[in-house]
Amino acid sequence: MTTFLKPFTEELEKLSNVGMRWVRGGVTVCSRVFACICSCDSVARCVLQNILQFNGLYGCSWCENPGESIEKGRGHCRVYPEEAQQPDLRTHEQLKKNGRLAFRVTRQLVHLWFDSNNHNEPWYLGKHIPVIDSRLKRVMPPQEVTRVPRSITQRAFWKGSEWHWWLPLYSPVVLRGLLPQRYFKHLLVLVQGFYLLTKSSISSADLDKAAHCLSQFTQKFQLLYGKKHMTYNVHQLTHLVQAVIDWGPLPCYSSYIFEGFNMVLLSLFHGTQAVPHQIANSFLMYKELSIICSTGEATEDPLTDNIFSFMNDQLQGYTPLKKAKKMEQNITFLGASYSKPLTIEEKYLVEELHQRNDVENDG
């Protein structure tokens, strides 16, 4: 966090105090830059705000709810049970939100439903996993969904986008008739509240309805799942509507785009020495390579020459190049080839592709 934020905050401090000068219509204008919101998770947020973490006394970033420490398993955990009188809001730096709260609550619910430790609970769904997986495979998601649903047994490896769509798209469909009715209706209340807060345009009526849904969800959560499961994530739902009032719909500041880039960052360095410099150098190299690929030739920039030299050195004797096979339309396949029988679906798609090409050629 320090690696990325330190240079950013130093530059932002200069831009907010001194600003930058530019010319508009012959007039010099001084513009200042301010960051109005910071998207971060619950662990990083308490560090930025210099307060206790969510599992400590008064650990909520938005209100002065002290929470309550209770026994859970062999240890203790801090819960945030619903109170008749709502605690006061914090007066400094309210509601810096990342839009992922609903999904963290979703993860908690999924854990409750499928954790074998809860096999005696009325909400336990572990015995229905084959049925749920079968329903997941039959769901035809819209084009906006970039990942097809994977088995619920693979949930530990689900990506952010998979959790993103589980709540509003998949859960109401695949859990219907399996989750006991009162628990299923309780889930739909969360789905409705989440949907209202993620619309591109949100009216005052939507905000009121969402606030009512989330309030009902948190109140009934304790009755249905017990006080020991009233975690910080569930408590934060009570502050979600105010975040939308302050900053707009949740997708506008969701951190999923940054989370999805973490794998790219991991691929930009090797080893543990000078990691920030490795990331910066690799990133600049990839950016330069994209320019080279688009132009098809090297520029006069010395950096470009170095990149060409570096890539040539790296690819000399590289095993995939020894068995490369050049196809038509400037396509080259790298590595050793092997035969693989097509599935029925693949054969169907290939035939359909050939038919489309024939139609286009005839046209």
PDB file of C-alpha atoms in Angstrom, residues 167-168 172 182-196 209-218 220:
ATOM      1  CA  LEU A 167     -25.899 -12.482  -5.873  1.00  0.00           C
ATOM      2  CA  PRO A 168     -28.185 -10.734  -8.406  1.00  0.00           C
ATOM      3  CA  PRO A 172     -32.334 -16.396  -6.948  1.00  0.00           C
ATOM      4  CA  ARG A 182     -38.002 -17.873   4.952  1.00  0.00           C
ATOM      5  CA  TYR A 183     -34.258 -17.887   4.186  1.00  0.00           C
ATOM      6  CA  PHE A 184     -34.902 -17.595   0.459  1.00  0.00           C
ATOM      7  CA  LYS A 185     -37.202 -14.596   0.932  1.00  0.00           C
ATOM      8  CA  HIS A 186     -34.575 -13.064   3.198  1.00  0.00           C
ATOM      9  CA  LEU A 187     -31.985 -13.457   0.412  1.00  0.00           C
ATOM     10  CA  LEU A 188     -34.297 -11.806  -2.122  1.00  0.00           C
ATOM     11  CA  VAL A 189     -34.521  -8.741   0.118  1.00  0.00           C
ATOM     12  CA  LEU A 190     -30.730  -8.336  -0.170  1.00  0.00           C
ATOM     13  CA  VAL A 191     -30.862  -8.951  -3.929  1.00  0.00           C
ATOM     14  CA  GLN A 192     -33.494  -6.251  -4.376  1.00  0.00           C
ATOM     15  CA  GLY A 193     -31.589  -3.733  -2.251  1.00  0.00           C
ATOM     16  CA  PHE A 194     -28.361  -4.448  -4.108  1.00  0.00           C
ATOM     17  CA  TYR A 195     -30.064  -4.133  -7.496  1.00  0.00           C
ATOM     18  CA  LEU A 196     -31.503  -0.727  -6.622  1.00  0.00           C
ATOM     19  CA  LYS A 209     -36.689   1.288  -0.972  1.00  0.00           C
ATOM     20  CA  ALA A 210     -33.054   0.115  -0.827  1.00  0.00           C
ATOM     21  CA  ALA A 211     -32.668   1.504   2.693  1.00  0.00           C
ATOM     22  CA  HIS A 212     -35.793  -0.368   3.766  1.00  0.00           C
ATOM     23  CA  CYS A 213     -34.567  -3.611   2.150  1.00  0.00           C
ATOM     24  CA  LEU A 214     -31.121  -3.481   3.750  1.00  0.00           C
ATOM     25  CA  SER A 215     -32.583  -2.548   7.123  1.00  0.00           C
ATOM     26  CA  GLN A 216     -34.978  -5.497   6.953  1.00  0.00           C
ATOM     27  CA  PHE A 217     -32.158  -7.790   5.852  1.00  0.00           C
ATOM     28  CA  THR A 218     -29.832  -6.909   8.733  1.00  0.00           C
ATOM     29  CA  LYS A 220     -33.799 -10.517  10.174  1.00  0.00           C
TER      30      LYS A 220
END
